[in-house]
mmCIF file of C-alpha atoms in Angstrom:
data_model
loop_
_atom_site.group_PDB
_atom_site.id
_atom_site.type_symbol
_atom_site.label_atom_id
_atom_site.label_comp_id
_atom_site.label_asym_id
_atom_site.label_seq_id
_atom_site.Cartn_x
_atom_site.Cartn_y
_atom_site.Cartn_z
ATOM 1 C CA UNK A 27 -17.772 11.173 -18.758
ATOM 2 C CA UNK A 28 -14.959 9.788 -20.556
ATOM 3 C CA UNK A 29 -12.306 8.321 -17.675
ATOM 4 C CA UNK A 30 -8.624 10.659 -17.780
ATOM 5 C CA UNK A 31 -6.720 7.424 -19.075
ATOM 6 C CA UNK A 32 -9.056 5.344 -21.032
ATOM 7 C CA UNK A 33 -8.330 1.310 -20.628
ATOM 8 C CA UNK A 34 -9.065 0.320 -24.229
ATOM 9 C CA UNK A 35 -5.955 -1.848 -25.303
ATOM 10 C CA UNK A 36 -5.379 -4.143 -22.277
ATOM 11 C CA UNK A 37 -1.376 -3.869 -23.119
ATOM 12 C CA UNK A 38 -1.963 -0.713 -21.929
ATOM 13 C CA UNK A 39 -2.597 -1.966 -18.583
ATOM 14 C CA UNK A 40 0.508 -4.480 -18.981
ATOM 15 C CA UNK A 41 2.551 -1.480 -19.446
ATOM 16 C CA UNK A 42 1.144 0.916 -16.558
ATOM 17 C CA UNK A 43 1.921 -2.502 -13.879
ATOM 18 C CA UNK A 44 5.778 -2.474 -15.673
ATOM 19 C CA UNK A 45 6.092 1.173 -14.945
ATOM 20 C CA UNK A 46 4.829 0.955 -11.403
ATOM 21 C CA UNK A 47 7.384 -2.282 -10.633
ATOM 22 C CA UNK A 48 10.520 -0.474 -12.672
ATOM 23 C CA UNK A 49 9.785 2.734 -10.611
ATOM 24 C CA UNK A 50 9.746 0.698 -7.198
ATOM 25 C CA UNK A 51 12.778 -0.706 -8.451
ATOM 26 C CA UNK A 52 14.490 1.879 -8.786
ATOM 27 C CA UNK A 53 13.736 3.257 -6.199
ATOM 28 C CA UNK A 54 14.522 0.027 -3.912
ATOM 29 C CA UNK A 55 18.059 -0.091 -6.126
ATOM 30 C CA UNK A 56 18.856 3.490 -5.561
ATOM 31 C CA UNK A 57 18.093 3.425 -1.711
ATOM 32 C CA UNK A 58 20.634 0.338 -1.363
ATOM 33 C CA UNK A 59 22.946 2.493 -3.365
ATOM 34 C CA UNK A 60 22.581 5.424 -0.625
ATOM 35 C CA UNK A 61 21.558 7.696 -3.491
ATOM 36 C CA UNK A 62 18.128 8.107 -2.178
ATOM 37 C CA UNK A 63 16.240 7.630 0.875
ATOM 38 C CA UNK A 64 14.495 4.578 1.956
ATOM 39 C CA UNK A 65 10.337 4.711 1.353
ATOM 40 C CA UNK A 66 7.451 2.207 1.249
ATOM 41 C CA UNK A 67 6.914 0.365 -2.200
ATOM 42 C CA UNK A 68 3.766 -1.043 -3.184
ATOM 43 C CA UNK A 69 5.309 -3.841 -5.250
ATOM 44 C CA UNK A 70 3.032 -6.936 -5.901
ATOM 45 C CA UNK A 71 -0.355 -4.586 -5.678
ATOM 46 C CA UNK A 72 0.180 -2.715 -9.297
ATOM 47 C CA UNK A 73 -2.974 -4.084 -10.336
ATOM 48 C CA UNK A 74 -5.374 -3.022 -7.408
ATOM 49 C CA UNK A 75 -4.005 0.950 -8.492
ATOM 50 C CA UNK A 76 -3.935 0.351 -11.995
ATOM 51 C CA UNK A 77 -7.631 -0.992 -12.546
ATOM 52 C CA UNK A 78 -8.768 2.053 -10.014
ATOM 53 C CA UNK A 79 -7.400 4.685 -11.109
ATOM 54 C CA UNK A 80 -7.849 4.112 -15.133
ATOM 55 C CA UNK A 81 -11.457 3.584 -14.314
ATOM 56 C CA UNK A 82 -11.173 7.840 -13.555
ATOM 57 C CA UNK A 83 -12.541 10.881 -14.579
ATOM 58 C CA UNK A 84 -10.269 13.719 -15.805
ATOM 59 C CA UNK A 85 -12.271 15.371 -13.141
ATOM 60 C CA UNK A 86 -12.254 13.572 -10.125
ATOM 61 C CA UNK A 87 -10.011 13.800 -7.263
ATOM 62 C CA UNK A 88 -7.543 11.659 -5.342
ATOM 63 C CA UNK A 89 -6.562 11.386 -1.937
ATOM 64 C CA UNK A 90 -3.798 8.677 -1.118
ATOM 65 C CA UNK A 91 -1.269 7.432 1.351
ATOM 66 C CA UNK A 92 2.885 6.257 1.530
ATOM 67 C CA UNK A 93 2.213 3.664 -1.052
ATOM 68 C CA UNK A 94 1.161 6.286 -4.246
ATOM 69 C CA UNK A 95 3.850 5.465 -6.425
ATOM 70 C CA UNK A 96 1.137 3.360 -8.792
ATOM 71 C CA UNK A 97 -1.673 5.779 -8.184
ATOM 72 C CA UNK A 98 0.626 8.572 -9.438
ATOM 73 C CA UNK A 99 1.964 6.920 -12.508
ATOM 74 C CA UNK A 100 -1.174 5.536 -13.589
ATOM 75 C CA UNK A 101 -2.872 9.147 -13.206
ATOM 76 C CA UNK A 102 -0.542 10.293 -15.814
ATOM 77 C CA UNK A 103 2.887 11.599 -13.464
ATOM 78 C CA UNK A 104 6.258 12.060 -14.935
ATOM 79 C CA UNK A 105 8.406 9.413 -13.321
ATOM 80 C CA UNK A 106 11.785 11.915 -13.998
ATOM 81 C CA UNK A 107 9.782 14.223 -11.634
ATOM 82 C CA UNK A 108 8.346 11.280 -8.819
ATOM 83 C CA UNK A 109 12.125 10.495 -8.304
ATOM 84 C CA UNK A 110 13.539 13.917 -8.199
ATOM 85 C CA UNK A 111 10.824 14.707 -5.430
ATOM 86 C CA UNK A 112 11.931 11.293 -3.834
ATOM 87 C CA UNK A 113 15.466 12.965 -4.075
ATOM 88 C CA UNK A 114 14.241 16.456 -2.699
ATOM 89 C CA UNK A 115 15.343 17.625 -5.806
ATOM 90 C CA UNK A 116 14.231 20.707 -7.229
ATOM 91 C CA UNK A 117 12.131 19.973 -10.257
ATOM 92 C CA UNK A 118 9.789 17.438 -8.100
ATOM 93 C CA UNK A 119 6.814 17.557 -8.215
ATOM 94 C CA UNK A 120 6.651 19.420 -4.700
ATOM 95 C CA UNK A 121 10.127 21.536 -5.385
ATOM 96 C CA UNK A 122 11.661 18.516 -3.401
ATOM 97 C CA UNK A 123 9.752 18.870 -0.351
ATOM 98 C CA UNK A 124 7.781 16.116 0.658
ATOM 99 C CA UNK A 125 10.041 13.506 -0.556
ATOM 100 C CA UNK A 126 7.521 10.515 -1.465
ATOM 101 C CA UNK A 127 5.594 10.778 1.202
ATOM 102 C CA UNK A 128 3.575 14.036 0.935
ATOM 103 C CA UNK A 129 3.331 14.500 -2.853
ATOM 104 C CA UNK A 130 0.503 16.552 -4.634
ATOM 105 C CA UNK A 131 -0.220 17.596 -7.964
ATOM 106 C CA UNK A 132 -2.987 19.736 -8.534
ATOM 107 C CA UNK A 133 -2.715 19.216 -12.236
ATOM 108 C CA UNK A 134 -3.729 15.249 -11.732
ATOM 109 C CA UNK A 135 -6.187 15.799 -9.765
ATOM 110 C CA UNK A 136 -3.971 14.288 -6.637
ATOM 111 C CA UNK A 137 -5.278 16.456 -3.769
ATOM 112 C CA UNK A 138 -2.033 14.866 -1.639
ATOM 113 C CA UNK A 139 -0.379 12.121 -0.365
ATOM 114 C CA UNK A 140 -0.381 11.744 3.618
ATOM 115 C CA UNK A 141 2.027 9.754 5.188
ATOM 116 C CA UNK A 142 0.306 9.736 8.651
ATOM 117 C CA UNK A 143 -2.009 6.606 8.653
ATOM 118 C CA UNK A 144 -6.002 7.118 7.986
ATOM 119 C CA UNK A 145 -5.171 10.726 7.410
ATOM 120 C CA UNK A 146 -6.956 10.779 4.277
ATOM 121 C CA UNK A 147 -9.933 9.315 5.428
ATOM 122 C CA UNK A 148 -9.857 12.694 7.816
ATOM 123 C CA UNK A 149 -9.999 14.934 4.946
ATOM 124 C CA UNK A 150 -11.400 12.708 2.214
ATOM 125 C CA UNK A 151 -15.380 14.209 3.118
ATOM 126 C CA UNK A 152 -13.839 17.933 3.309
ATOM 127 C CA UNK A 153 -13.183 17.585 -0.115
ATOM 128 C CA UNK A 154 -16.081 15.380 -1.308
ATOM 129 C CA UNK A 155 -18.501 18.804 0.514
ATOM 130 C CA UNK A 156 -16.222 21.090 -1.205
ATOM 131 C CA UNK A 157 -17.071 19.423 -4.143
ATOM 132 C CA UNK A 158 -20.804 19.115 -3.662
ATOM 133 C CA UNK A 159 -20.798 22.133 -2.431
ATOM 134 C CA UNK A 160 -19.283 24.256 -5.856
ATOM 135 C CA UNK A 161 -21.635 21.760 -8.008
ATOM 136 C CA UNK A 162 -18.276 19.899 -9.364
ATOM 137 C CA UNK A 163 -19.301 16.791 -11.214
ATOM 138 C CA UNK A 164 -16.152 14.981 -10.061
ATOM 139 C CA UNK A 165 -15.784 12.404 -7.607
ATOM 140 C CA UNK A 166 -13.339 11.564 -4.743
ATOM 141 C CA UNK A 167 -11.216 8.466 -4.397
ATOM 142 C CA UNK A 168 -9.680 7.822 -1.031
ATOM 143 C CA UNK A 169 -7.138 5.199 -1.019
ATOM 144 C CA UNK A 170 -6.184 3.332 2.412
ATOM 145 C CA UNK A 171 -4.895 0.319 3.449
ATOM 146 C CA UNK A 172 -6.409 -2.486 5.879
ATOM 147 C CA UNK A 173 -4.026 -0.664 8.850
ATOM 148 C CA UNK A 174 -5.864 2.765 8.528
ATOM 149 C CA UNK A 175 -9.222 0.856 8.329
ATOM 150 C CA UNK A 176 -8.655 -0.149 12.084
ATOM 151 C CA UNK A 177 -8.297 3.240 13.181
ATOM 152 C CA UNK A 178 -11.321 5.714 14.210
ATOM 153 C CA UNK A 179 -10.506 8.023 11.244
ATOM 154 C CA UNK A 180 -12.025 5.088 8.879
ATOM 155 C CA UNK A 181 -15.129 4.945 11.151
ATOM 156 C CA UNK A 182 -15.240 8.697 10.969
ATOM 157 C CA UNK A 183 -14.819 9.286 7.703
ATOM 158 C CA UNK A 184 -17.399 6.622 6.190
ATOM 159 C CA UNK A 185 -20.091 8.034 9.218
ATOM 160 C CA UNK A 186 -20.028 11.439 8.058
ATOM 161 C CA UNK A 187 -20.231 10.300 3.787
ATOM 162 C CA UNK A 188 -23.151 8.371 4.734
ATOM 163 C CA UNK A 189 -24.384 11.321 6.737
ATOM 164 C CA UNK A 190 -23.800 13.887 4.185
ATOM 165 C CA UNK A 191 -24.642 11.966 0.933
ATOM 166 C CA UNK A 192 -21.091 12.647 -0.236
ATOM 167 C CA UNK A 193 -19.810 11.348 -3.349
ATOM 168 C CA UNK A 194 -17.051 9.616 -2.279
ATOM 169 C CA UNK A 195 -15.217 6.062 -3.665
ATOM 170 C CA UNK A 196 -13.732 4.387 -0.641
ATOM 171 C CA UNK A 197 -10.877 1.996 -1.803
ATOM 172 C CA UNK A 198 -9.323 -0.208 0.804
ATOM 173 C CA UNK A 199 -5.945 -1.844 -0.901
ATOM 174 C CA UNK A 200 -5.977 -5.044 1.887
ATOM 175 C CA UNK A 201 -2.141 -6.102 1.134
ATOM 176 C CA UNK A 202 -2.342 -8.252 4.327
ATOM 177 C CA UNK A 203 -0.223 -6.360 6.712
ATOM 178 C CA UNK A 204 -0.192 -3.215 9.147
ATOM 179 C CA UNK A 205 3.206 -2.385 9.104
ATOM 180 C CA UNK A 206 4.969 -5.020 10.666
ATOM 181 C CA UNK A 207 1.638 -6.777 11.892
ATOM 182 C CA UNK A 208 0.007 -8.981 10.213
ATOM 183 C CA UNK A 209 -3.786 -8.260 9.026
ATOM 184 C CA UNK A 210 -5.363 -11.405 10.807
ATOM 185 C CA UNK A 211 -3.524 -10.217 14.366
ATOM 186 C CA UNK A 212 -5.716 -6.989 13.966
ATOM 187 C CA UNK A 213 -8.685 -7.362 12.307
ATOM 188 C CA UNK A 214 -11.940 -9.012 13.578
ATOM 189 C CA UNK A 215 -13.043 -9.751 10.274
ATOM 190 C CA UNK A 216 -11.621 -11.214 7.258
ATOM 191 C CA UNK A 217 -12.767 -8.161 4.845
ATOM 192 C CA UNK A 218 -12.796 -4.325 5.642
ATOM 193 C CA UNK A 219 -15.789 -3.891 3.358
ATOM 194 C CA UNK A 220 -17.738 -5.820 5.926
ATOM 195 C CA UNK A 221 -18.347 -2.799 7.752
ATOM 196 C CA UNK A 222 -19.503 -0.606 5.279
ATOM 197 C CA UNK A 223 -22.946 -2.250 5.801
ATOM 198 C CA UNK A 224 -23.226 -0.410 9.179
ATOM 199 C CA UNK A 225 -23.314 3.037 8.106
ATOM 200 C CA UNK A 226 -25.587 1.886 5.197
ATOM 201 C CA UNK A 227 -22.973 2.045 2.502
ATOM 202 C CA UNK A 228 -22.421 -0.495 -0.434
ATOM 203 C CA UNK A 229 -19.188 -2.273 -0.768
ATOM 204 C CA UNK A 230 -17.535 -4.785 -3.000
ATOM 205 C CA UNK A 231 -14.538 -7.425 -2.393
ATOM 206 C CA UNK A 232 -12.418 -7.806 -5.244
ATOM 207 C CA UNK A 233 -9.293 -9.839 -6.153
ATOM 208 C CA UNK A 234 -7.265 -6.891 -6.659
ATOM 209 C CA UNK A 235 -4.306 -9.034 -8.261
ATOM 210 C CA UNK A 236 -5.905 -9.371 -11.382
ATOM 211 C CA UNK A 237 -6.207 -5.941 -12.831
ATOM 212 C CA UNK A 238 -9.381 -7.059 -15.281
ATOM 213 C CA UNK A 239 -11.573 -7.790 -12.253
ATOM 214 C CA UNK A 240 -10.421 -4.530 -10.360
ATOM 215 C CA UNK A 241 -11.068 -2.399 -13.496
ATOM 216 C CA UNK A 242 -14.461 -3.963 -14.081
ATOM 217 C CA UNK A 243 -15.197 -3.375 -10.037
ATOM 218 C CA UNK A 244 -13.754 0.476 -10.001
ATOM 219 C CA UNK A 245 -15.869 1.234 -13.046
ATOM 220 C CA UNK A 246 -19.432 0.083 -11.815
ATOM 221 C CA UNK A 247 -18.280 1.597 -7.820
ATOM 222 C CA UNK A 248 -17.523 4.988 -9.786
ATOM 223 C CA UNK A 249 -20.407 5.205 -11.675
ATOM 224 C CA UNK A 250 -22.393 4.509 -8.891
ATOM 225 C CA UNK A 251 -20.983 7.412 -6.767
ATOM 226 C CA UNK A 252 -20.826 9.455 -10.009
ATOM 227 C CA UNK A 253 -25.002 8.705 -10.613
ATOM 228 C CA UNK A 254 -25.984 8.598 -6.382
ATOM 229 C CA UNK A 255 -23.609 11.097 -5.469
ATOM 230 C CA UNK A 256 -23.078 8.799 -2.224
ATOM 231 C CA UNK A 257 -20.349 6.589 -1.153
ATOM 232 C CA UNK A 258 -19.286 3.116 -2.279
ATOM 233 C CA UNK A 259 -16.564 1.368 -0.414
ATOM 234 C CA UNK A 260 -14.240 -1.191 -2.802
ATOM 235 C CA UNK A 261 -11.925 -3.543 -1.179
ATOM 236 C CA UNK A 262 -9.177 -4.926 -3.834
ATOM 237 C CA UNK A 263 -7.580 -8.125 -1.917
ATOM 238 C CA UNK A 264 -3.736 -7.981 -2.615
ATOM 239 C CA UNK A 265 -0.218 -8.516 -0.740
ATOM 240 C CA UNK A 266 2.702 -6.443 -0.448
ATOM 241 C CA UNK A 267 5.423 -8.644 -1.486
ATOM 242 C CA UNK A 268 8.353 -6.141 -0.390
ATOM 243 C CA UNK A 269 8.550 -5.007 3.482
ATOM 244 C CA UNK A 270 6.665 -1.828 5.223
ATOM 245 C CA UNK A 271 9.767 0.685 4.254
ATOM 246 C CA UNK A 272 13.179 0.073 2.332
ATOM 247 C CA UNK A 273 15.044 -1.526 3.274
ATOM 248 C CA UNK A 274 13.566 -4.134 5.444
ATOM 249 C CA UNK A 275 14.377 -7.813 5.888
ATOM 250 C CA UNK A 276 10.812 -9.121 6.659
ATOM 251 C CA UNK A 277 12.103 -11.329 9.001
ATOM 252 C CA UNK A 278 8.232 -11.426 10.707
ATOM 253 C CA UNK A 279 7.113 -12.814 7.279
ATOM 254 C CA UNK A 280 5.778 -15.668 6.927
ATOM 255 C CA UNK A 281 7.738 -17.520 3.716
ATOM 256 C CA UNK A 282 5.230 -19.927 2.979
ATOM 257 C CA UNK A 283 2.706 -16.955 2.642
ATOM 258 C CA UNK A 284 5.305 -14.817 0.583
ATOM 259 C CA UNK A 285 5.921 -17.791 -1.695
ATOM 260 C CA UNK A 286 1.923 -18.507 -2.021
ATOM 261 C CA UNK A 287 1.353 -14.696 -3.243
ATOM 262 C CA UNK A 288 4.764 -13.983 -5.055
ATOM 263 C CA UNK A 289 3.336 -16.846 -7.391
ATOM 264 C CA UNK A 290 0.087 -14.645 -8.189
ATOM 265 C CA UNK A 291 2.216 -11.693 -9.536
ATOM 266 C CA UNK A 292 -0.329 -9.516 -10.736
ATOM 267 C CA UNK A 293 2.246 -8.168 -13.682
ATOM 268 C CA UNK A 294 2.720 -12.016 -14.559
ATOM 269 C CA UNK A 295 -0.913 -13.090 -14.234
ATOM 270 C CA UNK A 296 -1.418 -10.654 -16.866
ATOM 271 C CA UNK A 297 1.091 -10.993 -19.298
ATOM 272 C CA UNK A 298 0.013 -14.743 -19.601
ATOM 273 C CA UNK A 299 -3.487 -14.059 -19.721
ATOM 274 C CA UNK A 300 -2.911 -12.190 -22.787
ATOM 275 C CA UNK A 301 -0.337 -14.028 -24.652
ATOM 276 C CA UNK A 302 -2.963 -16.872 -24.341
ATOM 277 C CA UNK A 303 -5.752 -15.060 -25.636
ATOM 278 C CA UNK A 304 -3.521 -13.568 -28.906
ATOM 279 C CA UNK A 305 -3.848 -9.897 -26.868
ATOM 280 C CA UNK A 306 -0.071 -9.895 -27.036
ATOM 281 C CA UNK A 307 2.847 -11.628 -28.744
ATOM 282 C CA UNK A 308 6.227 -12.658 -26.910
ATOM 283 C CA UNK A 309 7.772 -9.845 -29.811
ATOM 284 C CA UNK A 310 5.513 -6.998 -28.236
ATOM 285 C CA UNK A 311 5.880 -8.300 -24.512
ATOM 286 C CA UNK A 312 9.401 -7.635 -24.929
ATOM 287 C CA UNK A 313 9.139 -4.286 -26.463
ATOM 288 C CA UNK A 314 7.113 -3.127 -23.703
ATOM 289 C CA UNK A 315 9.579 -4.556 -21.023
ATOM 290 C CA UNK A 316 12.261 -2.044 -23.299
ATOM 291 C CA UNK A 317 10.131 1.217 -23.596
ATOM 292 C CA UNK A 318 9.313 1.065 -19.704
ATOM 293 C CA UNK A 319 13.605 0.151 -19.164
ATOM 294 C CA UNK A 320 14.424 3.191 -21.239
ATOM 295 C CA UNK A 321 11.361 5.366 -19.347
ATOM 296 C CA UNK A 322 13.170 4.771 -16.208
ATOM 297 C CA UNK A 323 16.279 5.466 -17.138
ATOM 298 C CA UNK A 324 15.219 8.351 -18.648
ATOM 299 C CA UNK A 325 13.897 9.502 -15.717
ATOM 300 C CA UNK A 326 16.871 8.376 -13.333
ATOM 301 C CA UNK A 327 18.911 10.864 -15.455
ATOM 302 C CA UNK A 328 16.347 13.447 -14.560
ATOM 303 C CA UNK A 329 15.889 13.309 -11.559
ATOM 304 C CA UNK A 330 20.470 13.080 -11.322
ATOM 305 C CA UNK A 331 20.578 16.059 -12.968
ATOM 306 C CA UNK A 332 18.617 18.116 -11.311
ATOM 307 C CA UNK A 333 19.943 20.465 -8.873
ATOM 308 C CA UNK A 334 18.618 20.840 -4.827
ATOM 309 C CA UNK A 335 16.421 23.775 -3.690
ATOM 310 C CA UNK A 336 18.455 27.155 -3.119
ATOM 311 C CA UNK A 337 18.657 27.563 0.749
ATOM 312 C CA UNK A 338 16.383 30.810 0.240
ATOM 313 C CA UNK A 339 13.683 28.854 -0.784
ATOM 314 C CA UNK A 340 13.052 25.988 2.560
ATOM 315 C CA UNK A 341 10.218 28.485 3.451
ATOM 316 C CA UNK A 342 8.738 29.493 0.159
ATOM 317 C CA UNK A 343 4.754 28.076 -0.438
ATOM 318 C CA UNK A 344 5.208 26.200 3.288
ATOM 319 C CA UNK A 345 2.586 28.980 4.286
ATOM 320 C CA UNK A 346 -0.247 30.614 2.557
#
């Protein structure tokens, strides 16, 4: 099954990472402006989403948390539309109702976006049955971070995949902190796919800065889920370089730390790593960095220009 956004030219990787950043940007910009509400970024781990989700199926589904932004642009979403939902403006992707927190689209495959930690491990095996139930070839992804992995939803969720034989693709993004904690004051063990070996399920540690090596991992962990129709737990190692929600002065941050990982910028790693090989010239680096600019601002004016929700629609498609 041929994946929904095939990774054939690596610049096209390069250019999903700028989108992701430019979008968080903005978004971190416009927030500091007061023209849009603060929300958690996921800048510094554009590589962990971007080797995931491009090693996808048209067909499979996705489940994901606060930090979607780079799951949702590298699925295929109109930024114009991501920012006018962030703006609870009417042509979001959610009529301007969930703001960036809660987004779905149905037509990505993006079953929703839940704010409330380790919800999606909750539902992620509904929809994995749902799907194994109706025969659908498609998989699930659940995204999560290393904070949802200490709660009992993680536990949970993996018990009853395990149980079930359900074809879902656990991926842990471990960007070293819980909020304002940091991972080591809250985990017993160094890796969260460590404890996929209890419930019998096969996991993988990646470095999920370098976007080669997580697209290489996500490929063989989907197939594998897509052949056993089981579960596979992948754990891409990154670091959110920005704080838990806009704005935020990550005071409780260790520098030295923030310095160590700001210097393995996943976006940088791999423009050098193909300007050295001959992938890319300095000429077509720049050109990307352009096309992405004038995407964003492209989509700022969207999203500007487009008008709030009437006041007779706040309860239209709350209920079904």
């Amino acid at each position: 099954m041929k994946p929904s956004h095939p990774a054939s030219d690596p610049r096209q990787l390069l250019e999903q990472m700028l989108l992701i950043r430019a979008y968080e940007e903005a978004i971190v910009s416009g927030s500091a402006a007061g023209k849009m509400p603060g929300t958690c970024t996921s800048v510094g781990q554009e590589a962990a989403a971007v080797g995931v989700v491009n090693a996808l199926a048209a067909d499979d589904l996705i489940l994901t948390n606060h930090r979607s932004a780079g799951h949702l642009l590298t699925r295929g979403a109109d930024p114009g539309r991501l920012l006018a939902e962030v703006m609870g403006r009417r042509d979001g992707y959610c009529k301007g109702r969930s703001g960036s927190l809660h987004i779905s689209a149905k037509e990505l495959g993006v079953v929703l976006t839940s704010t409330i930690v380790g919800a999606e491990l909750s539902l992620a095996p509904g929809v994995a049955l749902s799907q194994t139930m109706l025969g659908r070839p498609g998989i699930v992804v659940c995204f999560f971070g290393d904070g949802a992995a200490c709660e009992g939803s993680f536990h949970e969720s993996l018990n009853l995949a395990a149980l079930w034989n359900l074809p879902i693709l656990y991926v842990c993004e471990n960007n070293q902190w819980q909020a304002f904690v940091h991972r080591r004051e809250a985990m017993s063990r160094e890796h969260v796919a460590d404890w996929a070996a209890a419930y019998g399920i096969p996991a993988r540690t990646v470095d999920g800065n370098d976007v080669f090596a997580a697209l290489a991992a996500a490929q063989a962990a989907a197939a594998e889920v897509r052949d056993s129709r089981r579960p596979y737990l992948l754990e891409t190692c990154t670091y959110r370089t920005r704080g838990h929600l806009e704005p935020d002065d990550q005071g409780y941050v260790d520098q030295a730390e923030l310095a160590a990982w700001l210097a393995r910028d996943p976006i940088a790693a791999c423009r050098d790593r193909l300007l050295a090989d001959g992938s890319l010239t300095p000429a077509q680096a720049a050109a990307l960095s352009d096309r992405v600019s004038t995407r964003i601002a492209v989509a700022q004016a969207f999203a500007e220009a487009s008008p709030f929700p009437a006041a007779e629609e706040l309860c239209r498609d709350v209920y079904a």
